[in-house]
GROMACS .gro file of C-alpha atoms in nm:
model
  445
    1UNK     CA    1  -0.789  -2.490  -2.092
    2UNK     CA    2  -0.998  -2.677  -1.835
    3UNK     CA    3  -0.686  -2.843  -1.694
    4UNK     CA    4  -0.517  -2.502  -1.670
    5UNK     CA    5  -0.799  -2.359  -1.458
    6UNK     CA    6  -0.803  -2.674  -1.247
    7UNK     CA    7  -0.430  -2.635  -1.182
    8UNK     CA    8  -0.476  -2.272  -1.078
    9UNK     CA    9  -0.767  -2.362  -0.853
   10UNK     CA   10  -0.569  -2.636  -0.678
   11UNK     CA   11  -0.275  -2.403  -0.618
   12UNK     CA   12  -0.495  -2.114  -0.506
   13UNK     CA   13  -0.689  -2.328  -0.261
   14UNK     CA   14  -0.371  -2.491  -0.126
   15UNK     CA   15  -0.330  -2.193   0.110
   16UNK     CA   16  -0.675  -2.258   0.255
   17UNK     CA   17  -1.022  -2.190   0.115
   18UNK     CA   18  -0.923  -1.944  -0.160
   19UNK     CA   19  -0.698  -1.752   0.082
   20UNK     CA   20  -0.995  -1.691   0.316
   21UNK     CA   21  -1.119  -1.405   0.100
   22UNK     CA   22  -1.470  -1.422   0.246
   23UNK     CA   23  -1.408  -1.609   0.574
   24UNK     CA   24  -1.202  -1.557   0.891
   25UNK     CA   25  -0.845  -1.682   0.890
   26UNK     CA   26  -0.846  -1.987   1.124
   27UNK     CA   27  -0.618  -1.972   1.427
   28UNK     CA   28  -0.405  -2.261   1.301
   29UNK     CA   29  -0.338  -2.071   0.976
   30UNK     CA   30  -0.214  -1.753   1.142
   31UNK     CA   31   0.152  -1.660   1.118
   32UNK     CA   32   0.421  -1.507   1.340
   33UNK     CA   33   0.520  -1.141   1.330
   34UNK     CA   34   0.810  -1.205   1.089
   35UNK     CA   35   0.571  -1.318   0.814
   36UNK     CA   36   0.363  -1.001   0.834
   37UNK     CA   37   0.675  -0.783   0.864
   38UNK     CA   38   0.847  -0.920   0.554
   39UNK     CA   39   0.527  -0.897   0.347
   40UNK     CA   40   0.473  -0.538   0.462
   41UNK     CA   41   0.832  -0.443   0.379
   42UNK     CA   42   0.781  -0.591   0.033
   43UNK     CA   43   0.452  -0.405  -0.002
   44UNK     CA   44   0.601  -0.069   0.097
   45UNK     CA   45   0.935  -0.084  -0.086
   46UNK     CA   46   0.900   0.003  -0.453
   47UNK     CA   47   1.045   0.239  -0.710
   48UNK     CA   48   0.806   0.499  -0.564
   49UNK     CA   49   0.972   0.463  -0.221
   50UNK     CA   50   1.315   0.523  -0.375
   51UNK     CA   51   1.173   0.824  -0.560
   52UNK     CA   52   1.034   0.959  -0.232
   53UNK     CA   53   1.384   0.940  -0.085
   54UNK     CA   54   1.513   1.142  -0.379
   55UNK     CA   55   1.241   1.404  -0.329
   56UNK     CA   56   1.330   1.442   0.039
   57UNK     CA   57   1.697   1.474  -0.056
   58UNK     CA   58   1.629   1.774  -0.279
   59UNK     CA   59   1.418   1.953  -0.018
   60UNK     CA   60   1.567   1.874   0.323
   61UNK     CA   61   1.900   1.820   0.492
   62UNK     CA   62   1.979   1.457   0.563
   63UNK     CA   63   1.915   1.518   0.934
   64UNK     CA   64   1.573   1.662   0.853
   65UNK     CA   65   1.502   1.375   0.613
   66UNK     CA   66   1.573   1.124   0.891
   67UNK     CA   67   1.338   1.310   1.127
   68UNK     CA   68   1.064   1.332   0.861
   69UNK     CA   69   1.091   0.962   0.784
   70UNK     CA   70   1.099   0.859   1.151
   71UNK     CA   71   0.794   1.068   1.246
   72UNK     CA   72   0.603   0.975   0.931
   73UNK     CA   73   0.679   0.604   0.958
   74UNK     CA   74   0.583   0.597   1.327
   75UNK     CA   75   0.247   0.757   1.246
   76UNK     CA   76   0.192   0.510   0.962
   77UNK     CA   77   0.280   0.217   1.190
   78UNK     CA   78   0.039   0.345   1.457
   79UNK     CA   79  -0.240   0.380   1.197
   80UNK     CA   80  -0.173   0.031   1.063
   81UNK     CA   81  -0.175  -0.124   1.412
   82UNK     CA   82  -0.501   0.047   1.507
   83UNK     CA   83  -0.670  -0.045   1.180
   84UNK     CA   84  -0.553  -0.405   1.218
   85UNK     CA   85  -0.732  -0.454   1.551
   86UNK     CA   86  -1.069  -0.540   1.391
   87UNK     CA   87  -0.888  -0.786   1.163
   88UNK     CA   88  -0.728  -0.969   1.455
   89UNK     CA   89  -1.062  -0.981   1.635
   90UNK     CA   90  -1.255  -1.111   1.333
   91UNK     CA   91  -0.985  -1.267   1.113
   92UNK     CA   92  -1.138  -1.083   0.816
   93UNK     CA   93  -1.001  -0.865   0.535
   94UNK     CA   94  -1.057  -0.489   0.510
   95UNK     CA   95  -1.347  -0.523   0.268
   96UNK     CA   96  -1.517  -0.795   0.473
   97UNK     CA   97  -1.488  -0.578   0.787
   98UNK     CA   98  -1.665  -0.313   0.582
   99UNK     CA   99  -1.979  -0.532   0.584
  100UNK     CA  100  -2.015  -0.475   0.958
  101UNK     CA  101  -1.944  -0.103   0.935
  102UNK     CA  102  -2.136  -0.010   0.620
  103UNK     CA  103  -2.381  -0.299   0.580
  104UNK     CA  104  -2.392  -0.593   0.341
  105UNK     CA  105  -2.453  -0.375   0.036
  106UNK     CA  106  -2.271  -0.072   0.167
  107UNK     CA  107  -1.957  -0.285   0.187
  108UNK     CA  108  -1.956  -0.294  -0.193
  109UNK     CA  109  -1.843   0.069  -0.168
  110UNK     CA  110  -1.542  -0.038   0.038
  111UNK     CA  111  -1.462  -0.323  -0.197
  112UNK     CA  112  -1.489  -0.112  -0.511
  113UNK     CA  113  -1.280   0.172  -0.366
  114UNK     CA  114  -1.001  -0.059  -0.256
  115UNK     CA  115  -1.017  -0.255  -0.579
  116UNK     CA  116  -1.019   0.064  -0.786
  117UNK     CA  117  -0.718   0.211  -0.605
  118UNK     CA  118  -0.525  -0.116  -0.614
  119UNK     CA  119  -0.610  -0.186  -0.978
  120UNK     CA  120  -0.525   0.168  -1.086
  121UNK     CA  121  -0.195   0.191  -0.909
  122UNK     CA  122  -0.102  -0.157  -1.027
  123UNK     CA  123  -0.128  -0.027  -1.382
  124UNK     CA  124   0.068   0.289  -1.300
  125UNK     CA  125   0.343   0.090  -1.125
  126UNK     CA  126   0.357  -0.166  -1.408
  127UNK     CA  127   0.409   0.120  -1.653
  128UNK     CA  128   0.673   0.273  -1.426
  129UNK     CA  129   0.844  -0.066  -1.413
  130UNK     CA  130   0.878  -0.078  -1.791
  131UNK     CA  131   0.997   0.283  -1.813
  132UNK     CA  132   1.257   0.224  -1.540
  133UNK     CA  133   1.401  -0.082  -1.713
  134UNK     CA  134   1.415   0.123  -2.032
  135UNK     CA  135   1.604   0.404  -1.858
  136UNK     CA  136   1.853   0.164  -1.702
  137UNK     CA  137   1.918  -0.007  -2.035
  138UNK     CA  138   1.982   0.329  -2.204
  139UNK     CA  139   2.221   0.449  -1.932
  140UNK     CA  140   2.413   0.120  -1.930
  141UNK     CA  141   2.439   0.067  -2.306
  142UNK     CA  142   2.385   0.408  -2.462
  143UNK     CA  143   2.105   0.262  -2.676
  144UNK     CA  144   1.733   0.314  -2.623
  145UNK     CA  145   1.481   0.032  -2.621
  146UNK     CA  146   1.203   0.059  -2.877
  147UNK     CA  147   0.854   0.152  -2.749
  148UNK     CA  148   0.738  -0.197  -2.847
  149UNK     CA  149   1.013  -0.360  -2.637
  150UNK     CA  150   0.916  -0.145  -2.338
  151UNK     CA  151   0.555  -0.260  -2.377
  152UNK     CA  152   0.671  -0.623  -2.386
  153UNK     CA  153   0.863  -0.561  -2.063
  154UNK     CA  154   0.548  -0.413  -1.907
  155UNK     CA  155   0.349  -0.722  -2.006
  156UNK     CA  156   0.611  -0.961  -1.868
  157UNK     CA  157   0.643  -0.759  -1.547
  158UNK     CA  158   0.268  -0.726  -1.501
  159UNK     CA  159   0.211  -1.099  -1.543
  160UNK     CA  160   0.496  -1.185  -1.304
  161UNK     CA  161   0.353  -0.949  -1.043
  162UNK     CA  162   0.012  -1.110  -1.085
  163UNK     CA  163   0.129  -1.470  -1.041
  164UNK     CA  164   0.230  -1.442  -0.675
  165UNK     CA  165  -0.096  -1.265  -0.588
  166UNK     CA  166  -0.306  -1.539  -0.751
  167UNK     CA  167  -0.187  -1.793  -0.497
  168UNK     CA  168  -0.243  -1.573  -0.193
  169UNK     CA  169  -0.061  -1.470   0.123
  170UNK     CA  170   0.175  -1.769   0.136
  171UNK     CA  171   0.301  -1.706  -0.215
  172UNK     CA  172   0.354  -1.335  -0.148
  173UNK     CA  173   0.538  -1.420   0.174
  174UNK     CA  174   0.772  -1.666   0.000
  175UNK     CA  175   0.860  -1.412  -0.267
  176UNK     CA  176   0.922  -1.147  -0.001
  177UNK     CA  177   1.164  -1.375   0.187
  178UNK     CA  178   1.369  -1.401  -0.132
  179UNK     CA  179   1.344  -1.040  -0.248
  180UNK     CA  180   1.378  -0.839   0.074
  181UNK     CA  181   1.723  -0.974   0.177
  182UNK     CA  182   1.850  -0.902  -0.177
  183UNK     CA  183   1.712  -0.548  -0.165
  184UNK     CA  184   1.856  -0.496   0.185
  185UNK     CA  185   2.204  -0.611   0.080
  186UNK     CA  186   2.211  -0.370  -0.214
  187UNK     CA  187   2.076  -0.077  -0.012
  188UNK     CA  188   2.319  -0.127   0.278
  189UNK     CA  189   2.607  -0.175   0.034
  190UNK     CA  190   2.505   0.149  -0.139
  191UNK     CA  191   2.511   0.334   0.193
  192UNK     CA  192   2.857   0.195   0.275
  193UNK     CA  193   2.986   0.311  -0.064
  194UNK     CA  194   2.837   0.655  -0.013
  195UNK     CA  195   2.983   0.699   0.336
  196UNK     CA  196   3.327   0.589   0.214
  197UNK     CA  197   3.334   0.863  -0.047
  198UNK     CA  198   3.164   1.142   0.148
  199UNK     CA  199   3.156   1.272   0.503
  200UNK     CA  200   2.820   1.283   0.674
  201UNK     CA  201   2.857   1.660   0.712
  202UNK     CA  202   2.895   1.696   0.335
  203UNK     CA  203   2.593   1.476   0.264
  204UNK     CA  204   2.379   1.650   0.523
  205UNK     CA  205   2.352   1.985   0.347
  206UNK     CA  206   2.421   1.890  -0.015
  207UNK     CA  207   2.186   1.880  -0.315
  208UNK     CA  208   1.903   2.094  -0.173
  209UNK     CA  209   1.758   2.227  -0.497
  210UNK     CA  210   1.390   2.252  -0.403
  211UNK     CA  211   1.367   2.342  -0.031
  212UNK     CA  212   1.064   2.223   0.166
  213UNK     CA  213   0.957   2.246   0.528
  214UNK     CA  214   1.000   1.958   0.770
  215UNK     CA  215   0.620   1.937   0.796
  216UNK     CA  216   0.593   1.895   0.420
  217UNK     CA  217   0.849   1.614   0.435
  218UNK     CA  218   0.651   1.437   0.707
  219UNK     CA  219   0.333   1.481   0.500
  220UNK     CA  220   0.501   1.324   0.197
  221UNK     CA  221   0.607   1.019   0.399
  222UNK     CA  222   0.261   0.968   0.551
  223UNK     CA  223   0.079   1.035   0.226
  224UNK     CA  224   0.298   0.785   0.044
  225UNK     CA  225   0.153   0.490   0.233
  226UNK     CA  226  -0.161   0.607   0.417
  227UNK     CA  227  -0.388   0.386   0.206
  228UNK     CA  228  -0.159   0.091   0.279
  229UNK     CA  229  -0.190   0.155   0.653
  230UNK     CA  230  -0.570   0.174   0.636
  231UNK     CA  231  -0.576  -0.150   0.437
  232UNK     CA  232  -0.355  -0.331   0.690
  233UNK     CA  233  -0.626  -0.591   0.776
  234UNK     CA  234  -0.563  -0.761   0.440
  235UNK     CA  235  -0.219  -0.868   0.566
  236UNK     CA  236  -0.243  -0.843   0.944
  237UNK     CA  237  -0.549  -1.069   0.968
  238UNK     CA  238  -0.283  -1.341   0.959
  239UNK     CA  239  -0.111  -1.206   1.274
  240UNK     CA  240  -0.149  -1.416   1.589
  241UNK     CA  241  -0.198  -1.127   1.834
  242UNK     CA  242  -0.165  -0.752   1.878
  243UNK     CA  243   0.192  -0.780   2.006
  244UNK     CA  244   0.291  -0.951   1.682
  245UNK     CA  245   0.116  -0.675   1.488
  246UNK     CA  246   0.317  -0.405   1.666
  247UNK     CA  247   0.642  -0.593   1.605
  248UNK     CA  248   0.555  -0.641   1.239
  249UNK     CA  249   0.474  -0.274   1.184
  250UNK     CA  250   0.777  -0.142   1.372
  251UNK     CA  251   1.006  -0.367   1.169
  252UNK     CA  252   0.808  -0.341   0.845
  253UNK     CA  253   0.730   0.030   0.830
  254UNK     CA  254   0.958   0.211   1.076
  255UNK     CA  255   1.273   0.008   1.015
  256UNK     CA  256   1.227  -0.153   0.671
  257UNK     CA  257   1.040   0.121   0.486
  258UNK     CA  258   1.200   0.405   0.682
  259UNK     CA  259   1.561   0.297   0.636
  260UNK     CA  260   1.502   0.239   0.264
  261UNK     CA  261   1.381   0.597   0.217
  262UNK     CA  262   1.671   0.740   0.421
  263UNK     CA  263   1.932   0.539   0.228
  264UNK     CA  264   1.771   0.649  -0.101
  265UNK     CA  265   1.794   1.012   0.018
  266UNK     CA  266   2.160   0.972   0.118
  267UNK     CA  267   2.248   0.811  -0.215
  268UNK     CA  268   2.064   1.084  -0.407
  269UNK     CA  269   2.263   1.351  -0.221
  270UNK     CA  270   2.590   1.169  -0.292
  271UNK     CA  271   2.525   1.131  -0.665
  272UNK     CA  272   2.349   1.467  -0.699
  273UNK     CA  273   2.042   1.326  -0.871
  274UNK     CA  274   1.696   1.237  -0.739
  275UNK     CA  275   1.631   0.981  -1.015
  276UNK     CA  276   1.679   0.633  -0.866
  277UNK     CA  277   1.796   0.493  -1.199
  278UNK     CA  278   2.072   0.752  -1.232
  279UNK     CA  279   2.165   0.701  -0.867
  280UNK     CA  280   2.205   0.324  -0.899
  281UNK     CA  281   2.402   0.350  -1.222
  282UNK     CA  282   2.612   0.627  -1.068
  283UNK     CA  283   2.702   0.396  -0.781
  284UNK     CA  284   2.814   0.134  -1.032
  285UNK     CA  285   2.551  -0.133  -0.966
  286UNK     CA  286   2.446  -0.187  -1.328
  287UNK     CA  287   2.261  -0.517  -1.383
  288UNK     CA  288   2.243  -0.585  -1.007
  289UNK     CA  289   2.046  -0.264  -0.964
  290UNK     CA  290   1.807  -0.374  -1.238
  291UNK     CA  291   1.747  -0.709  -1.067
  292UNK     CA  292   1.683  -0.546  -0.730
  293UNK     CA  293   1.446  -0.285  -0.875
  294UNK     CA  294   1.254  -0.565  -1.048
  295UNK     CA  295   1.220  -0.747  -0.714
  296UNK     CA  296   1.118  -0.427  -0.534
  297UNK     CA  297   0.846  -0.352  -0.785
  298UNK     CA  298   0.729  -0.715  -0.790
  299UNK     CA  299   0.686  -0.743  -0.412
  300UNK     CA  300   0.501  -0.412  -0.404
  301UNK     CA  301   0.273  -0.454  -0.701
  302UNK     CA  302   0.163  -0.810  -0.621
  303UNK     CA  303   0.011  -0.662  -0.304
  304UNK     CA  304  -0.195  -0.426  -0.521
  305UNK     CA  305  -0.338  -0.727  -0.705
  306UNK     CA  306  -0.391  -0.910  -0.374
  307UNK     CA  307  -0.584  -0.624  -0.208
  308UNK     CA  308  -0.773  -0.550  -0.527
  309UNK     CA  309  -0.894  -0.909  -0.555
  310UNK     CA  310  -0.998  -0.911  -0.187
  311UNK     CA  311  -1.198  -0.594  -0.251
  312UNK     CA  312  -1.371  -0.743  -0.554
  313UNK     CA  313  -1.448  -1.057  -0.351
  314UNK     CA  314  -1.719  -0.872  -0.157
  315UNK     CA  315  -1.869  -0.735  -0.478
  316UNK     CA  316  -1.861  -1.052  -0.690
  317UNK     CA  317  -1.932  -1.303  -0.418
  318UNK     CA  318  -1.972  -1.606  -0.645
  319UNK     CA  319  -1.637  -1.572  -0.821
  320UNK     CA  320  -1.321  -1.729  -0.672
  321UNK     CA  321  -1.061  -1.481  -0.550
  322UNK     CA  322  -0.787  -1.620  -0.771
  323UNK     CA  323  -0.993  -1.541  -1.083
  324UNK     CA  324  -1.049  -1.188  -0.954
  325UNK     CA  325  -0.673  -1.159  -0.902
  326UNK     CA  326  -0.614  -1.267  -1.261
  327UNK     CA  327  -0.868  -1.011  -1.384
  328UNK     CA  328  -0.710  -0.733  -1.175
  329UNK     CA  329  -0.357  -0.810  -1.291
  330UNK     CA  330  -0.431  -0.873  -1.658
  331UNK     CA  331  -0.662  -0.572  -1.702
  332UNK     CA  332  -0.419  -0.348  -1.510
  333UNK     CA  333  -0.136  -0.465  -1.735
  334UNK     CA  334  -0.340  -0.392  -2.049
  335UNK     CA  335  -0.415  -0.042  -1.925
  336UNK     CA  336  -0.044   0.012  -1.855
  337UNK     CA  337   0.056  -0.108  -2.203
  338UNK     CA  338  -0.183   0.127  -2.383
  339UNK     CA  339  -0.083   0.414  -2.154
  340UNK     CA  340  -0.430   0.467  -2.011
  341UNK     CA  341  -0.318   0.415  -1.650
  342UNK     CA  342  -0.097   0.725  -1.653
  343UNK     CA  343  -0.375   0.928  -1.813
  344UNK     CA  344  -0.605   0.826  -1.526
  345UNK     CA  345  -0.366   0.922  -1.242
  346UNK     CA  346  -0.589   1.220  -1.141
  347UNK     CA  347  -0.883   0.979  -1.108
  348UNK     CA  348  -0.677   0.738  -0.899
  349UNK     CA  349  -0.566   1.033  -0.685
  350UNK     CA  350  -0.932   1.106  -0.615
  351UNK     CA  351  -0.982   0.745  -0.506
  352UNK     CA  352  -0.677   0.788  -0.281
  353UNK     CA  353  -0.848   1.073  -0.098
  354UNK     CA  354  -1.159   0.858  -0.054
  355UNK     CA  355  -0.966   0.569   0.106
  356UNK     CA  356  -0.836   0.691   0.450
  357UNK     CA  357  -1.184   0.782   0.586
  358UNK     CA  358  -1.288   0.418   0.549
  359UNK     CA  359  -1.031   0.325   0.814
  360UNK     CA  360  -1.154   0.594   1.054
  361UNK     CA  361  -1.512   0.473   1.016
  362UNK     CA  362  -1.451   0.102   1.066
  363UNK     CA  363  -1.208   0.160   1.355
  364UNK     CA  364  -1.449   0.384   1.549
  365UNK     CA  365  -1.740   0.152   1.476
  366UNK     CA  366  -1.541  -0.148   1.595
  367UNK     CA  367  -1.476   0.023   1.928
  368UNK     CA  368  -1.845   0.113   1.959
  369UNK     CA  369  -1.989  -0.220   1.845
  370UNK     CA  370  -1.710  -0.470   1.908
  371UNK     CA  371  -1.936  -0.751   2.031
  372UNK     CA  372  -2.135  -0.739   1.705
  373UNK     CA  373  -1.823  -0.788   1.490
  374UNK     CA  374  -1.863  -1.163   1.463
  375UNK     CA  375  -1.865  -1.368   1.144
  376UNK     CA  376  -2.159  -1.567   1.284
  377UNK     CA  377  -2.374  -1.252   1.262
  378UNK     CA  378  -2.294  -1.181   0.899
  379UNK     CA  379  -2.637  -1.278   0.768
  380UNK     CA  380  -2.808  -1.065   1.033
  381UNK     CA  381  -2.641  -0.740   0.928
  382UNK     CA  382  -2.831  -0.449   0.776
  383UNK     CA  383  -2.818  -0.396   0.401
  384UNK     CA  384  -2.689  -0.041   0.442
  385UNK     CA  385  -2.592   0.150   0.757
  386UNK     CA  386  -2.694   0.507   0.682
  387UNK     CA  387  -2.509   0.652   0.983
  388UNK     CA  388  -2.179   0.507   0.864
  389UNK     CA  389  -2.232   0.629   0.508
  390UNK     CA  390  -2.305   0.979   0.639
  391UNK     CA  391  -1.992   0.981   0.856
  392UNK     CA  392  -1.781   0.860   0.567
  393UNK     CA  393  -1.908   1.116   0.316
  394UNK     CA  394  -1.855   1.406   0.559
  395UNK     CA  395  -1.500   1.291   0.633
  396UNK     CA  396  -1.421   1.239   0.264
  397UNK     CA  397  -1.543   1.593   0.194
  398UNK     CA  398  -1.308   1.723   0.464
  399UNK     CA  399  -1.026   1.530   0.297
  400UNK     CA  400  -1.096   1.709  -0.032
  401UNK     CA  401  -1.118   2.046   0.141
  402UNK     CA  402  -0.778   2.008   0.309
  403UNK     CA  403  -0.594   1.862   0.008
  404UNK     CA  404  -0.384   2.148  -0.128
  405UNK     CA  405  -0.295   1.995  -0.464
  406UNK     CA  406  -0.519   1.875  -0.747
  407UNK     CA  407  -0.775   1.717  -0.722
  408UNK     CA  408  -0.824   1.876  -0.378
  409UNK     CA  409  -1.017   2.198  -0.310
  410UNK     CA  410  -0.742   2.362  -0.094
  411UNK     CA  411  -1.000   2.546   0.121
  412UNK     CA  412  -0.813   2.515   0.452
  413UNK     CA  413  -0.558   2.305   0.642
  414UNK     CA  414  -0.585   2.112   0.969
  415UNK     CA  415  -0.281   1.890   1.024
  416UNK     CA  416  -0.130   1.964   0.677
  417UNK     CA  417  -0.173   1.589   0.610
  418UNK     CA  418  -0.508   1.534   0.430
  419UNK     CA  419  -0.501   1.157   0.490
  420UNK     CA  420  -0.479   1.215   0.866
  421UNK     CA  421  -0.743   1.490   0.849
  422UNK     CA  422  -0.999   1.264   0.683
  423UNK     CA  423  -0.906   0.959   0.894
  424UNK     CA  424  -0.953   1.146   1.224
  425UNK     CA  425  -1.266   1.323   1.093
  426UNK     CA  426  -1.416   0.986   0.998
  427UNK     CA  427  -1.337   0.842   1.341
  428UNK     CA  428  -1.509   1.135   1.516
  429UNK     CA  429  -1.804   1.154   1.276
  430UNK     CA  430  -1.867   0.779   1.302
  431UNK     CA  431  -1.905   0.811   1.679
  432UNK     CA  432  -2.131   1.115   1.643
  433UNK     CA  433  -2.349   0.964   1.370
  434UNK     CA  434  -2.391   0.629   1.547
  435UNK     CA  435  -2.496   0.808   1.867
  436UNK     CA  436  -2.737   1.037   1.681
  437UNK     CA  437  -2.894   0.808   1.422
  438UNK     CA  438  -2.869   0.455   1.558
  439UNK     CA  439  -3.138   0.437   1.826
  440UNK     CA  440  -3.055   0.070   1.884
  441UNK     CA  441  -2.691   0.144   1.961
  442UNK     CA  442  -2.569  -0.101   2.223
  443UNK     CA  443  -2.832  -0.355   2.118
  444UNK     CA  444  -2.760  -0.373   1.748
  445UNK     CA  445  -2.518  -0.215   1.502
   0.00000   0.00000   0.00000
């Protein structure tokens, strides 16, 4: 057992000081825009992204779906680029940046929220992975897998997804370079097959069974990855400069994520079914589709473990990140196997509402107090910054008030996109609260 842990430690530290979980990424360890782009594509593309395409297909024309995806992905890319600026300046992860914004102890809030969201959705996605494989097997063979077999698949999938996260950014990047081209080939091939059998005009207006407004479609796209945009420092701290960040987000979110959703929508319209499993089987992909869906879920869910372990790193400061990654992945897998993750989806949805305001707070505070965002000042920071906590809580409350579905309060609407409402509210309230309550503003933050 001791040799096993030693092996893991050697591999985890091979990327550099436990993947720089609590330190800045050194300049010589930073990567080009392509590295960040391919990791972000892998992070964003999952079974949930394909499902989103199916949902848009049932509610919008294909033209409207393309507009919704383009607008939504551009907004997500802009959010991710803005939120990444503190990471490029400091070289730190989202949760470590939280120490400057919320204080040394207040940052535990950031870490626990990110870890809770990541851990929870890892379990949900691991369960979805097992269910999807079960559906594909039934459609291809006519026989259903036993519940026990599905649970075994969940365990195998969960452990696979955890392994790449244990060894950090480099490991996730290597997996993404293998998986993303395979996913791209299948998606483009699917689109070619669809366009050969249908005219664009036919696809455009077909299979609208649950009409929605264009604004709702845009909201769905933004809401699907708002937390990922706010947590962009975890990945983009490895970017060399802001230009590389913009390139990575345009390619990763606008092109990679966006095109995937549009192709999924087109395929759903062609087959007449929003279920990605039925769509892939209907297009005749069979086992190939299963392999690609496994890769898509793997590259997405390992990022949940990665961000979750980075969040826990600011809470449990003595424990190596790779051990926190193991804990996140293994416990999330156990919850998925016993079905508890799906039962807790409402709780995870609440955490999802709490996440976007964190980005608004740390971004505004970075602009106000940029010169104080230095790793050298870490031990001089306050324990808790009351003004930031106040701004955050007000913005989170606004997020709940504008969320129209459970667990939101549905009291009113601002932009119709609760994640944007709370993000912008947090940005504004952070400026107001710092000006009002921090008498030493400009001298100390």
